[in-house]
GROMACS .gro file of C-alpha atoms in nm:
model
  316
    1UNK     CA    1  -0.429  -1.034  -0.899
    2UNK     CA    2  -0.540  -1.300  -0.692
    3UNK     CA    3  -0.302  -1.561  -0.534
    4UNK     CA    4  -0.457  -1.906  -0.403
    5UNK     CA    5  -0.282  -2.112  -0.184
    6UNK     CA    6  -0.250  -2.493  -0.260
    7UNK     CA    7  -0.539  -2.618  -0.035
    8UNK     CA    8  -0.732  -2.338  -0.167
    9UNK     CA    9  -0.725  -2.506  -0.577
   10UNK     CA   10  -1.110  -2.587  -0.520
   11UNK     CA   11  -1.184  -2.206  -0.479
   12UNK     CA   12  -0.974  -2.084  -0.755
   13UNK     CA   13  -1.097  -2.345  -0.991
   14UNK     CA   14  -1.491  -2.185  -0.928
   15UNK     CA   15  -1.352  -1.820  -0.949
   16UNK     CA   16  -1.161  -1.931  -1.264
   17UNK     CA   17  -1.474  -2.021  -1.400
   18UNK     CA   18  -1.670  -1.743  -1.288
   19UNK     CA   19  -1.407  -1.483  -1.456
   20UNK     CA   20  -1.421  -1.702  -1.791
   21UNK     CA   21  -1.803  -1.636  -1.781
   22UNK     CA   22  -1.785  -1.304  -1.718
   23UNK     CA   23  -1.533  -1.197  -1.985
   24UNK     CA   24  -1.772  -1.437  -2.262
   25UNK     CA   25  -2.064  -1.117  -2.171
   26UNK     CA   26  -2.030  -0.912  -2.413
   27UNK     CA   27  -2.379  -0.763  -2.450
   28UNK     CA   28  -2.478  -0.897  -2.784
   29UNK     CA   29  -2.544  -1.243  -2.673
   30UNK     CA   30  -2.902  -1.345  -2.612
   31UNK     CA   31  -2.826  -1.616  -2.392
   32UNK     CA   32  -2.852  -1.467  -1.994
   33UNK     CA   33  -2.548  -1.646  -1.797
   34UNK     CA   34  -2.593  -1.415  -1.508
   35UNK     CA   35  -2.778  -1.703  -1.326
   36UNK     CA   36  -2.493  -1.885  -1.339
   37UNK     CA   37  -2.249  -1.628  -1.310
   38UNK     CA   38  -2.404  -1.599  -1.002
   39UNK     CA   39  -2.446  -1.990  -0.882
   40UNK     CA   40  -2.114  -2.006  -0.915
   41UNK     CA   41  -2.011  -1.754  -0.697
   42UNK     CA   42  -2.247  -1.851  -0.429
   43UNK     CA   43  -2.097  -2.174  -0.461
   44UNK     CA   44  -1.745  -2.052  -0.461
   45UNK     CA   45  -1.852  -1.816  -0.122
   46UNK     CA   46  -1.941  -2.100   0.043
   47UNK     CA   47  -1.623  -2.336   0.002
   48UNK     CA   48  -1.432  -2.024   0.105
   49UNK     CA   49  -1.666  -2.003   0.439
   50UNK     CA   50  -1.634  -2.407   0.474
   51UNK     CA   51  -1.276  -2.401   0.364
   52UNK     CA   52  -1.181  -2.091   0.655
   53UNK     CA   53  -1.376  -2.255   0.921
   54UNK     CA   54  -1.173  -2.564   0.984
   55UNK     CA   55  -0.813  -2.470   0.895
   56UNK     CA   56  -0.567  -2.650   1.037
   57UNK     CA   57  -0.236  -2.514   1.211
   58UNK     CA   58  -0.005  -2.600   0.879
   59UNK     CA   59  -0.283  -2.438   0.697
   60UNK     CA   60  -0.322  -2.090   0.904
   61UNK     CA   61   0.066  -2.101   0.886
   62UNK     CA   62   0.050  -2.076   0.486
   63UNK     CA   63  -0.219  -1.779   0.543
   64UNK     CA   64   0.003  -1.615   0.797
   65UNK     CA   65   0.250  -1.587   0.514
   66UNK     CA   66   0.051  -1.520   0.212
   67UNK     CA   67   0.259  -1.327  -0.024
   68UNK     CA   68  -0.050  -1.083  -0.081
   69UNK     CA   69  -0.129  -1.028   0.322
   70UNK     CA   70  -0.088  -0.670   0.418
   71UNK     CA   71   0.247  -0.560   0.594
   72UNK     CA   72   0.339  -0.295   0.834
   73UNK     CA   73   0.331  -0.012   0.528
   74UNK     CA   74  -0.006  -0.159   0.475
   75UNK     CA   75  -0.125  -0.078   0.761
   76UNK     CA   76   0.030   0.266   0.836
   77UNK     CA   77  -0.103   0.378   0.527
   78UNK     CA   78  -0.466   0.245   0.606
   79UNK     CA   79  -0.514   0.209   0.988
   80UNK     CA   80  -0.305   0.533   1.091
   81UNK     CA   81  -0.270   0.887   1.008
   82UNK     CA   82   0.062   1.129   1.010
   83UNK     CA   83   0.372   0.860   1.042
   84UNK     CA   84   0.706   1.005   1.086
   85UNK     CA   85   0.918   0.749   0.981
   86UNK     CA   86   1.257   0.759   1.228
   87UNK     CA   87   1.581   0.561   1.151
   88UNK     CA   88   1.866   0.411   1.274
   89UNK     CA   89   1.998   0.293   1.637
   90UNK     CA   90   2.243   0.582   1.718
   91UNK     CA   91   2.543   0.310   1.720
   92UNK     CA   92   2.575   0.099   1.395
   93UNK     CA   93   2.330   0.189   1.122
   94UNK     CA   94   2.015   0.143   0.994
   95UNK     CA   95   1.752  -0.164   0.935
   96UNK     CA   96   1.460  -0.160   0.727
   97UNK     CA   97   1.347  -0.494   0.881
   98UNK     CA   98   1.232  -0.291   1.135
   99UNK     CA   99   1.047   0.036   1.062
  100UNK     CA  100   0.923   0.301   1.376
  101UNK     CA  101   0.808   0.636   1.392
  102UNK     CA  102   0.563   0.894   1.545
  103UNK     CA  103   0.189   0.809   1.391
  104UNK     CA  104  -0.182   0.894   1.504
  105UNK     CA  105  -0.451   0.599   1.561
  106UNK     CA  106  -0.796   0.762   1.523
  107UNK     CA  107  -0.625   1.090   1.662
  108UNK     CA  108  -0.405   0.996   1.927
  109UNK     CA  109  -0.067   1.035   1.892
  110UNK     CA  110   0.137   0.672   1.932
  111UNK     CA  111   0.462   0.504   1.875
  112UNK     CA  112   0.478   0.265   1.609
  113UNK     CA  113   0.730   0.022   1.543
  114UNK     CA  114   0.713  -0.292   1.368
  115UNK     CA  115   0.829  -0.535   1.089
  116UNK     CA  116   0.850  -0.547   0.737
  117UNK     CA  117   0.906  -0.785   0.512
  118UNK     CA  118   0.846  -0.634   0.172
  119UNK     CA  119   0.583  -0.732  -0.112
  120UNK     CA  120   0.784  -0.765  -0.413
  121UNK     CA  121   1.177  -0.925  -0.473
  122UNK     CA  122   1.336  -0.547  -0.459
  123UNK     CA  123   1.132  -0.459  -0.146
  124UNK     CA  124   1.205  -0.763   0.015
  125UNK     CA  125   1.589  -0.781  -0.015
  126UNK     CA  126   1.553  -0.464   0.137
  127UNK     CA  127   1.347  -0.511   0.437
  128UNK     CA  128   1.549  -0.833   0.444
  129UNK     CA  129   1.249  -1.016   0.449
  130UNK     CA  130   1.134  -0.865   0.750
  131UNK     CA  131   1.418  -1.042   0.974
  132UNK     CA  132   1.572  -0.775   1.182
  133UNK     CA  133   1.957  -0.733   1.243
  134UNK     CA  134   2.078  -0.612   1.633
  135UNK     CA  135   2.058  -0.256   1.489
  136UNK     CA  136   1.661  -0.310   1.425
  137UNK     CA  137   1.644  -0.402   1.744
  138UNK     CA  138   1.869  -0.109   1.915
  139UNK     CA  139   1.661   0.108   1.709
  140UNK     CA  140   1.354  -0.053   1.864
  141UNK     CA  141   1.494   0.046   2.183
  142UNK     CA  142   1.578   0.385   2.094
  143UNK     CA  143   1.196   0.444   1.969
  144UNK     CA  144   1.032   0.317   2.313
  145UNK     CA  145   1.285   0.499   2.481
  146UNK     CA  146   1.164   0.810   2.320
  147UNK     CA  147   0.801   0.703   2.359
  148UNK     CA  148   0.824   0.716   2.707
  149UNK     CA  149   1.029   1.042   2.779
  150UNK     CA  150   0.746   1.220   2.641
  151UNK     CA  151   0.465   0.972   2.743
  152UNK     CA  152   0.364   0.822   2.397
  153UNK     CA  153   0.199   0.439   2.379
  154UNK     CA  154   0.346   0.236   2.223
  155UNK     CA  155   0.187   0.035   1.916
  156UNK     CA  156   0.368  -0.292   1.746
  157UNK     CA  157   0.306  -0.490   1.503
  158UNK     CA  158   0.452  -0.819   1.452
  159UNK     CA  159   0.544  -1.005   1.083
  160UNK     CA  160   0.862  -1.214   1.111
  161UNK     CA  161   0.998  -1.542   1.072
  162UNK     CA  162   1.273  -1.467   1.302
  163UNK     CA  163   1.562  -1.280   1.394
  164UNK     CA  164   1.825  -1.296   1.095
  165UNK     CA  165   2.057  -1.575   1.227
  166UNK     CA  166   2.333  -1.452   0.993
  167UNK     CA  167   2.713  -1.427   1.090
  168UNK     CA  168   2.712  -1.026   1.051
  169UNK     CA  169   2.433  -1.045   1.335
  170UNK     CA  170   2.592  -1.272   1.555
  171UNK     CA  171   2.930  -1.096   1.513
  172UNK     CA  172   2.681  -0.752   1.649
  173UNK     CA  173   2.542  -0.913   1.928
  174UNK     CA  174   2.207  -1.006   1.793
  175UNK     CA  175   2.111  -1.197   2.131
  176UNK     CA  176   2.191  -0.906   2.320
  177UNK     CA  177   2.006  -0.719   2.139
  178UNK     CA  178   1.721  -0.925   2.107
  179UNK     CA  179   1.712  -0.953   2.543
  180UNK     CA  180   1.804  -0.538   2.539
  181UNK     CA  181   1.491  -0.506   2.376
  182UNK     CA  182   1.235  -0.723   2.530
  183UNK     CA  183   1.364  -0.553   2.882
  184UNK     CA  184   1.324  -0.250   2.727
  185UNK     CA  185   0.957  -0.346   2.698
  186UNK     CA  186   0.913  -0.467   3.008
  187UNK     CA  187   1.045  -0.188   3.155
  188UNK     CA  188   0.853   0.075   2.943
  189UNK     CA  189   0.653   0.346   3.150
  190UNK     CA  190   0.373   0.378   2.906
  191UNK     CA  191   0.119   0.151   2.769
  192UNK     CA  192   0.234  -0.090   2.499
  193UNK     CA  193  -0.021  -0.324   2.273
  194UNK     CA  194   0.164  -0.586   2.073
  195UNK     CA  195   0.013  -0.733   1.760
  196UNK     CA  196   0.092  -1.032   1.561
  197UNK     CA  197  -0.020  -0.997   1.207
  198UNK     CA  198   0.156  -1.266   1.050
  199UNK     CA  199   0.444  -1.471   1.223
  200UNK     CA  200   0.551  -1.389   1.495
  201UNK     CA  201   0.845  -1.628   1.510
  202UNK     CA  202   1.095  -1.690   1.795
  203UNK     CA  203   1.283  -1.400   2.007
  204UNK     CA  204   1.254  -1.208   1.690
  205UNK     CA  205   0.895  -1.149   1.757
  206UNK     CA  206   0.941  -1.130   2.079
  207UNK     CA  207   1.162  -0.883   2.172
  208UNK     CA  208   0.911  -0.617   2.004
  209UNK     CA  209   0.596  -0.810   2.190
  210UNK     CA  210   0.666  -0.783   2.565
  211UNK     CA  211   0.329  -0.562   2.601
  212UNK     CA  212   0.072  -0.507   2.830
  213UNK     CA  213  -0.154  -0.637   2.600
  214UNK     CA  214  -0.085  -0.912   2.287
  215UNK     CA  215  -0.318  -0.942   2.023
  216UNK     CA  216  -0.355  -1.177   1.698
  217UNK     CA  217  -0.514  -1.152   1.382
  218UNK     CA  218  -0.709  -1.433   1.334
  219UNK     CA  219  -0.529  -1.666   1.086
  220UNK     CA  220  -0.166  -1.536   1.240
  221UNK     CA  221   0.081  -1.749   1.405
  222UNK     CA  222   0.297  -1.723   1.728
  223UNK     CA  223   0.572  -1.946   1.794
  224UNK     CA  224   0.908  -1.974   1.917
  225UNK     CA  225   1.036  -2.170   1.596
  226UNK     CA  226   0.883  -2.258   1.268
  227UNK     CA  227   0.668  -2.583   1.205
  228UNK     CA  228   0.988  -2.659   0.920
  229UNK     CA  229   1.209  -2.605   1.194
  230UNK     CA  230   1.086  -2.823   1.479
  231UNK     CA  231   1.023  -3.061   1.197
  232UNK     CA  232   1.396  -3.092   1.089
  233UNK     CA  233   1.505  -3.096   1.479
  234UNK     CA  234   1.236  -3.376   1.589
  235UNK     CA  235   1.178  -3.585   1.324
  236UNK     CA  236   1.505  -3.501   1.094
  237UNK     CA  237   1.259  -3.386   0.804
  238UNK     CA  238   1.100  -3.053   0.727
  239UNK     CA  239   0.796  -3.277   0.555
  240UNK     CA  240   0.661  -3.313   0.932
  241UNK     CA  241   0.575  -2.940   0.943
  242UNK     CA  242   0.211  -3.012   0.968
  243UNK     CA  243   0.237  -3.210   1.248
  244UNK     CA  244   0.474  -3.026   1.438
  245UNK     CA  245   0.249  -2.682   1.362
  246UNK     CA  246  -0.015  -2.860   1.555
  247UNK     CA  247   0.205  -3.018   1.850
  248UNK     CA  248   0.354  -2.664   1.846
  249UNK     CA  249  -0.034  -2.495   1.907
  250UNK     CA  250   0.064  -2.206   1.726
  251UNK     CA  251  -0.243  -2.018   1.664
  252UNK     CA  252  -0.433  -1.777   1.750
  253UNK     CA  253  -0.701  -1.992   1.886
  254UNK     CA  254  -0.462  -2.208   2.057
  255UNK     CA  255  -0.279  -1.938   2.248
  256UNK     CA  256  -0.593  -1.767   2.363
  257UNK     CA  257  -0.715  -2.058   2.507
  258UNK     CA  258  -0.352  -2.105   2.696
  259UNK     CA  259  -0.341  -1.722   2.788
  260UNK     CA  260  -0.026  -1.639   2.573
  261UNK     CA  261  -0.183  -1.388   2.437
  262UNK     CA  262  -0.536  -1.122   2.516
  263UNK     CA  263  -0.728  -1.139   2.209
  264UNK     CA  264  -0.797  -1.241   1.872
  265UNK     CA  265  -0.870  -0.946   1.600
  266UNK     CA  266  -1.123  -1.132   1.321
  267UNK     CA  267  -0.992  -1.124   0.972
  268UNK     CA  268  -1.234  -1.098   0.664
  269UNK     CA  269  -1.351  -1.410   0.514
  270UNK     CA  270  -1.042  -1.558   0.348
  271UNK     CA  271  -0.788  -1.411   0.539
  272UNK     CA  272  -0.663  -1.063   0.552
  273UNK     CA  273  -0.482  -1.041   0.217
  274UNK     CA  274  -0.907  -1.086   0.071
  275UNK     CA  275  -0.958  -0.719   0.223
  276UNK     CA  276  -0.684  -0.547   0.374
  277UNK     CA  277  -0.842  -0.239   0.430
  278UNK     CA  278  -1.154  -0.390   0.669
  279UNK     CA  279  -0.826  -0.578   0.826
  280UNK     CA  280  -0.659  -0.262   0.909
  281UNK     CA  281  -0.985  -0.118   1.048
  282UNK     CA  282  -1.059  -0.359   1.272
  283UNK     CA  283  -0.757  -0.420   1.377
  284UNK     CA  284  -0.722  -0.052   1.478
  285UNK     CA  285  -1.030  -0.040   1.650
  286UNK     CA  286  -0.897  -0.323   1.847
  287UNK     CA  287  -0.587  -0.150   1.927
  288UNK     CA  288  -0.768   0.156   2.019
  289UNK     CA  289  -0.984  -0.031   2.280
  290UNK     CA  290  -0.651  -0.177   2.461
  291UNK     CA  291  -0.496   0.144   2.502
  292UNK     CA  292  -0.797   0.302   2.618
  293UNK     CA  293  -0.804   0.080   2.922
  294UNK     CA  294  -0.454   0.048   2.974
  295UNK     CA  295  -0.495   0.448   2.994
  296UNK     CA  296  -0.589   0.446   3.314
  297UNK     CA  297  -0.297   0.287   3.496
  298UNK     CA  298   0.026   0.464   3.595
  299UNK     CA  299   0.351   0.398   3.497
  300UNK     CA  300   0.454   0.164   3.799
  301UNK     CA  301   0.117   0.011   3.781
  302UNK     CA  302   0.229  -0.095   3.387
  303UNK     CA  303   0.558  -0.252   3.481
  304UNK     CA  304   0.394  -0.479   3.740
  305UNK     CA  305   0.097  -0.553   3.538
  306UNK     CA  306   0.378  -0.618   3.233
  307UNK     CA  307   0.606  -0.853   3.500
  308UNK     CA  308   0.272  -1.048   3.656
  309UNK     CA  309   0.138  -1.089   3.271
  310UNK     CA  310   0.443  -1.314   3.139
  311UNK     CA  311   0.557  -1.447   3.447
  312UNK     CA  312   0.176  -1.606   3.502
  313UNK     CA  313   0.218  -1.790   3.137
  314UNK     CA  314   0.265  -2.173   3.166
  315UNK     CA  315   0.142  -2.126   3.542
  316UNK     CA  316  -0.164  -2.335   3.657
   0.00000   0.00000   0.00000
Protein backbone atom coordinates (compact mmCIF):
# COMPACT_ATOMS: atom_id res chain seq x y z
CA UNK A 1 0.00 0.00 0.00
CA UNK A 2 1.25 3.16 -1.03
CA UNK A 3 1.90 6.10 1.42
CA UNK A 4 2.21 9.79 -0.08
CA UNK A 5 3.62 12.38 1.76
CA UNK A 6 1.77 15.80 2.03
CA UNK A 7 3.68 17.68 -0.76
CA UNK A 8 3.33 14.64 -2.74
CA UNK A 9 -1.08 15.05 -2.86
CA UNK A 10 -0.60 16.03 -6.68
CA UNK A 11 0.93 12.52 -7.39
CA UNK A 12 -1.44 10.52 -5.41
CA UNK A 13 -4.40 12.34 -6.76
CA UNK A 14 -3.16 11.03 -10.66
CA UNK A 15 -2.36 7.47 -9.27
CA UNK A 16 -5.78 7.59 -7.51
CA UNK A 17 -7.19 8.09 -10.70
CA UNK A 18 -5.23 5.77 -12.59
CA UNK A 19 -6.19 2.77 -10.03
CA UNK A 20 -10.03 3.89 -10.34
CA UNK A 21 -9.56 3.32 -14.15
CA UNK A 22 -8.01 0.33 -13.93
CA UNK A 23 -10.36 -1.50 -11.53
CA UNK A 24 -13.60 0.01 -14.05
CA UNK A 25 -11.66 -2.75 -16.91
CA UNK A 26 -13.40 -5.41 -16.68
CA UNK A 27 -13.15 -6.92 -20.18
CA UNK A 28 -16.70 -6.60 -21.32
CA UNK A 29 -16.61 -2.96 -21.94
CA UNK A 30 -16.17 -1.77 -25.50
CA UNK A 31 -14.89 1.45 -24.64
CA UNK A 32 -10.64 1.20 -24.71
CA UNK A 33 -9.41 3.45 -21.60
CA UNK A 34 -5.96 2.08 -21.91
CA UNK A 35 -4.98 5.39 -23.69
CA UNK A 36 -5.76 7.06 -20.85
CA UNK A 37 -4.84 4.67 -18.38
CA UNK A 38 -1.74 5.31 -19.80
CA UNK A 39 -1.72 9.40 -20.17
CA UNK A 40 -2.23 9.42 -16.87
CA UNK A 41 0.54 7.64 -15.73
CA UNK A 42 2.92 9.37 -17.97
CA UNK A 43 1.61 12.35 -16.50
CA UNK A 44 1.81 11.14 -12.98
CA UNK A 45 5.78 9.89 -13.89
CA UNK A 46 6.57 13.09 -14.71
CA UNK A 47 5.34 15.20 -11.56
CA UNK A 48 7.15 12.50 -9.59
CA UNK A 49 10.51 13.29 -11.78
CA UNK A 50 9.65 17.26 -11.45
CA UNK A 51 8.46 16.84 -7.93
CA UNK A 52 12.10 14.71 -6.84
CA UNK A 53 14.26 17.08 -8.67
CA UNK A 54 13.86 20.20 -6.63
CA UNK A 55 13.13 19.00 -3.07
CA UNK A 56 13.85 21.12 -0.55
CA UNK A 57 15.76 20.29 2.84
CA UNK A 58 12.24 20.12 4.99
CA UNK A 59 11.09 18.07 2.14
CA UNK A 60 14.10 15.35 1.86
CA UNK A 61 13.73 15.37 5.72
CA UNK A 62 9.98 13.96 5.39
CA UNK A 63 11.51 11.31 2.73
CA UNK A 64 14.32 10.47 5.07
CA UNK A 65 11.58 9.34 7.41
CA UNK A 66 8.99 7.85 5.28
CA UNK A 67 7.20 5.29 7.26
CA UNK A 68 7.51 2.82 4.16
CA UNK A 69 11.55 3.48 3.56
CA UNK A 70 13.50 0.33 4.02
CA UNK A 71 15.35 -0.25 7.45
CA UNK A 72 18.37 -2.09 8.50
CA UNK A 73 16.28 -5.69 8.29
CA UNK A 74 15.50 -4.41 4.89
CA UNK A 75 18.52 -4.33 3.83
CA UNK A 76 20.16 -7.42 5.43
CA UNK A 77 17.60 -9.37 3.96
CA UNK A 78 18.13 -7.84 0.36
CA UNK A 79 21.69 -6.38 0.06
CA UNK A 80 23.53 -9.19 2.20
CA UNK A 81 23.75 -12.83 2.52
CA UNK A 82 24.33 -15.17 5.85
CA UNK A 83 23.71 -12.53 8.96
CA UNK A 84 24.41 -13.83 12.32
CA UNK A 85 22.57 -11.70 14.38
CA UNK A 86 24.80 -11.11 17.88
CA UNK A 87 23.34 -9.48 21.08
CA UNK A 88 23.96 -7.71 23.98
CA UNK A 89 27.01 -5.54 25.45
CA UNK A 90 28.52 -8.09 27.94
CA UNK A 91 27.62 -5.52 30.94
CA UNK A 92 23.88 -4.44 31.10
CA UNK A 93 21.65 -6.08 28.53
CA UNK A 94 20.42 -5.98 25.32
CA UNK A 95 19.08 -3.20 22.66
CA UNK A 96 17.24 -3.80 19.65
CA UNK A 97 17.79 -0.15 18.57
CA UNK A 98 20.86 -1.34 17.55
CA UNK A 99 21.20 -4.66 15.68
CA UNK A 100 25.03 -6.27 14.60
CA UNK A 101 26.21 -9.41 13.47
CA UNK A 102 28.53 -11.41 11.10
CA UNK A 103 26.98 -11.01 7.28
CA UNK A 104 28.48 -11.45 3.64
CA UNK A 105 28.28 -8.44 0.96
CA UNK A 106 28.55 -10.07 -2.50
CA UNK A 107 30.75 -12.83 -0.71
CA UNK A 108 32.92 -11.18 1.60
CA UNK A 109 32.54 -11.69 4.97
CA UNK A 110 31.77 -8.12 7.01
CA UNK A 111 30.59 -6.71 10.23
CA UNK A 112 27.35 -5.20 10.25
CA UNK A 113 25.90 -3.10 12.74
CA UNK A 114 23.31 -0.61 12.47
CA UNK A 115 19.89 0.90 13.49
CA UNK A 116 16.48 -0.02 13.55
CA UNK A 117 13.61 1.60 14.00
CA UNK A 118 10.83 -0.83 13.25
CA UNK A 119 7.95 -0.70 10.48
CA UNK A 120 4.88 -1.28 12.35
CA UNK A 121 3.67 0.05 16.25
CA UNK A 122 4.84 -3.55 17.85
CA UNK A 123 8.17 -3.46 15.96
CA UNK A 124 8.80 -0.08 16.75
CA UNK A 125 8.29 -0.04 20.57
CA UNK A 126 10.67 -2.63 20.30
CA UNK A 127 13.49 -1.28 18.37
CA UNK A 128 12.53 1.80 20.38
CA UNK A 129 12.19 3.59 17.38
CA UNK A 130 15.55 3.04 16.37
CA UNK A 131 17.05 5.35 19.31
CA UNK A 132 19.75 3.39 20.95
CA UNK A 133 20.28 3.13 24.83
CA UNK A 134 24.30 3.10 26.22
CA UNK A 135 23.97 -0.73 25.96
CA UNK A 136 23.38 -0.36 21.96
CA UNK A 137 26.17 1.45 21.94
CA UNK A 138 28.56 -0.87 24.28
CA UNK A 139 27.31 -3.52 22.11
CA UNK A 140 28.46 -1.50 19.10
CA UNK A 141 31.74 -1.53 20.66
CA UNK A 142 31.84 -5.04 21.47
CA UNK A 143 30.99 -5.94 17.60
CA UNK A 144 33.98 -3.70 16.11
CA UNK A 145 36.00 -4.97 18.73
CA UNK A 146 35.43 -8.41 17.45
CA UNK A 147 35.65 -7.24 13.84
CA UNK A 148 39.00 -6.35 14.22
CA UNK A 149 40.55 -9.27 16.32
CA UNK A 150 39.87 -11.35 13.43
CA UNK A 151 40.25 -8.66 10.66
CA UNK A 152 36.55 -8.23 9.49
CA UNK A 153 35.33 -4.59 7.82
CA UNK A 154 33.19 -3.13 9.21
CA UNK A 155 29.74 -2.08 7.47
CA UNK A 156 27.08 0.54 9.19
CA UNK A 157 24.21 1.73 8.46
CA UNK A 158 22.70 4.71 9.88
CA UNK A 159 18.59 5.40 10.62
CA UNK A 160 18.11 7.46 13.81
CA UNK A 161 16.71 10.46 15.14
CA UNK A 162 19.00 10.39 18.00
CA UNK A 163 20.31 8.84 20.93
CA UNK A 164 17.28 8.10 23.42
CA UNK A 165 17.62 11.13 25.79
CA UNK A 166 15.62 9.24 28.44
CA UNK A 167 16.45 9.24 32.28
CA UNK A 168 17.25 5.30 32.27
CA UNK A 169 20.03 6.34 29.61
CA UNK A 170 21.40 9.14 31.30
CA UNK A 171 21.37 7.29 34.66
CA UNK A 172 23.78 4.42 32.24
CA UNK A 173 26.04 6.79 30.98
CA UNK A 174 24.63 7.32 27.57
CA UNK A 175 27.35 10.14 26.76
CA UNK A 176 29.96 7.90 27.65
CA UNK A 177 28.86 5.61 25.72
CA UNK A 178 28.08 7.50 22.86
CA UNK A 179 32.16 9.05 22.96
CA UNK A 180 33.29 5.05 23.90
CA UNK A 181 31.97 4.31 20.70
CA UNK A 182 32.93 6.86 18.20
CA UNK A 183 36.73 6.24 19.65
CA UNK A 184 36.15 2.90 19.20
CA UNK A 185 35.75 3.77 15.52
CA UNK A 186 38.38 5.83 15.21
CA UNK A 187 40.55 3.59 16.60
CA UNK A 188 39.37 0.47 14.60
CA UNK A 189 42.23 -1.50 12.71
CA UNK A 190 40.11 -2.49 9.80
CA UNK A 191 38.26 -0.69 7.20
CA UNK A 192 34.92 0.81 8.21
CA UNK A 193 32.20 2.41 5.55
CA UNK A 194 29.44 4.32 7.30
CA UNK A 195 26.09 4.83 5.65
CA UNK A 196 23.28 7.10 6.33
CA UNK A 197 20.04 5.75 5.05
CA UNK A 198 17.69 7.85 6.72
CA UNK A 199 18.61 10.28 9.68
CA UNK A 200 21.40 10.28 10.88
CA UNK A 201 20.72 12.58 13.81
CA UNK A 202 23.14 13.98 16.43
CA UNK A 203 25.93 11.80 18.41
CA UNK A 204 23.48 9.05 17.99
CA UNK A 205 24.45 8.71 14.44
CA UNK A 206 27.57 9.46 15.04
CA UNK A 207 29.07 7.35 17.30
CA UNK A 208 28.36 4.34 14.73
CA UNK A 209 29.71 6.77 11.66
CA UNK A 210 33.34 7.59 12.53
CA UNK A 211 34.48 5.62 9.19
CA UNK A 212 36.94 5.78 6.73
CA UNK A 213 34.47 6.38 4.36
CA UNK A 214 30.65 8.09 4.89
CA UNK A 215 28.14 7.63 2.45
CA UNK A 216 24.37 8.94 1.92
CA UNK A 217 21.49 7.79 0.19
CA UNK A 218 20.30 10.36 -1.79
CA UNK A 219 17.17 11.84 -0.12
CA UNK A 220 18.86 11.02 3.59
CA UNK A 221 19.71 13.51 6.12
CA UNK A 222 22.77 14.18 8.43
CA UNK A 223 22.63 16.48 11.20
CA UNK A 224 23.57 17.06 14.61
CA UNK A 225 19.87 18.00 15.74
CA UNK A 226 16.55 17.90 14.06
CA UNK A 227 15.09 20.84 11.87
CA UNK A 228 12.01 20.71 14.92
CA UNK A 229 14.69 20.97 17.27
CA UNK A 230 16.83 23.90 16.16
CA UNK A 231 13.47 25.36 15.39
CA UNK A 232 12.17 25.30 19.07
CA UNK A 233 15.85 26.47 20.33
CA UNK A 234 16.20 29.49 17.68
CA UNK A 235 13.08 30.73 16.98
CA UNK A 236 10.98 29.22 20.15
CA UNK A 237 8.66 27.30 17.56
CA UNK A 238 8.96 23.90 15.95
CA UNK A 239 6.81 25.57 12.82
CA UNK A 240 10.37 27.03 11.65
CA UNK A 241 11.60 23.51 10.81
CA UNK A 242 11.79 24.30 7.18
CA UNK A 243 13.87 27.00 7.56
CA UNK A 244 16.12 25.78 10.02
CA UNK A 245 16.50 22.29 7.75
CA UNK A 246 17.94 24.59 5.20
CA UNK A 247 20.20 26.93 7.52
CA UNK A 248 21.13 23.52 9.02
CA UNK A 249 22.38 22.12 5.17
CA UNK A 250 21.44 18.82 6.08
CA UNK A 251 21.54 16.86 2.99
CA UNK A 252 23.15 14.83 1.15
CA UNK A 253 23.94 17.31 -1.47
CA UNK A 254 24.83 19.85 0.98
CA UNK A 255 27.37 17.81 2.91
CA UNK A 256 29.11 16.54 -0.17
CA UNK A 257 29.68 19.76 -1.34
CA UNK A 258 31.19 20.72 2.38
CA UNK A 259 33.19 17.32 2.54
CA UNK A 260 31.23 15.87 5.59
CA UNK A 261 30.73 13.09 3.97
CA UNK A 262 32.42 10.81 0.49
CA UNK A 263 29.52 10.09 -1.57
CA UNK A 264 26.04 10.10 -2.42
CA UNK A 265 24.34 6.49 -3.26
CA UNK A 266 21.23 7.48 -5.92
CA UNK A 267 17.87 6.38 -4.77
CA UNK A 268 15.11 5.26 -7.33
CA UNK A 269 12.82 7.81 -8.58
CA UNK A 270 10.66 8.71 -5.57
CA UNK A 271 12.80 7.84 -2.94
CA UNK A 272 13.88 4.53 -1.68
CA UNK A 273 10.67 3.33 -0.02
CA UNK A 274 9.33 3.37 -4.33
CA UNK A 275 11.88 0.32 -4.76
CA UNK A 276 13.70 -0.92 -1.95
CA UNK A 277 15.20 -3.68 -3.49
CA UNK A 278 17.19 -1.51 -6.50
CA UNK A 279 17.99 0.71 -3.16
CA UNK A 280 19.63 -2.09 -1.44
CA UNK A 281 21.52 -3.02 -4.63
CA UNK A 282 23.00 -0.07 -5.27
CA UNK A 283 23.69 0.80 -2.21
CA UNK A 284 25.71 -2.43 -1.81
CA UNK A 285 27.52 -2.01 -4.81
CA UNK A 286 28.52 1.25 -3.40
CA UNK A 287 29.65 -0.20 -0.26
CA UNK A 288 31.50 -2.84 -2.01
CA UNK A 289 33.55 -0.27 -4.06
CA UNK A 290 34.71 1.63 -0.65
CA UNK A 291 35.96 -1.35 0.93
CA UNK A 292 37.66 -2.49 -2.02
CA UNK A 293 39.93 0.52 -1.96
CA UNK A 294 40.18 0.94 1.56
CA UNK A 295 41.55 -2.82 1.17
CA UNK A 296 44.64 -1.85 0.38
CA UNK A 297 45.79 0.16 3.37
CA UNK A 298 47.11 -1.27 6.65
CA UNK A 299 45.83 -0.96 9.85
CA UNK A 300 47.99 2.15 11.01
CA UNK A 301 47.52 3.59 7.63
CA UNK A 302 43.39 3.45 8.57
CA UNK A 303 43.69 5.19 11.89
CA UNK A 304 45.57 8.13 10.37
CA UNK A 305 43.57 8.29 7.30
CA UNK A 306 40.34 7.99 9.96
CA UNK A 307 42.10 10.99 12.36
CA UNK A 308 43.17 13.34 9.09
CA UNK A 309 39.43 12.63 7.57
CA UNK A 310 37.38 14.36 10.55
CA UNK A 311 39.88 16.52 11.82
CA UNK A 312 40.12 18.25 8.04
CA UNK A 313 36.07 18.94 8.29
CA UNK A 314 35.21 22.67 8.75
CA UNK A 315 39.00 23.34 7.69
CA UNK A 316 39.62 25.70 4.69
Amino acid sequence: MKSYLDFEKPIAELDTRVAELRATQDGSSDIDIEAEIAKLAAKSEAMLASTYGKLTPWQKTQVARHPLRPHFVDYVEMAFTDFVPLGGDRLYGEDCAILGGFARLNGQRVMLIGHEKGNDTASRVKHNFGMAKPEGYRKAIRLMEMASKFGLPVVTLVDTAGAFPGIEAEERGQAEAIARSTEACLALGVPMVAAIVGEGGSGGAVAIAAANKVLMLEHSVYSVISPEGASSILWRTPEKAADAATAMKVTAQDLLELKVIDGIVEEPLGGAHRDPAQTAKALASAIEKELAKLSKLGAEALVRQREERFLAIGSL
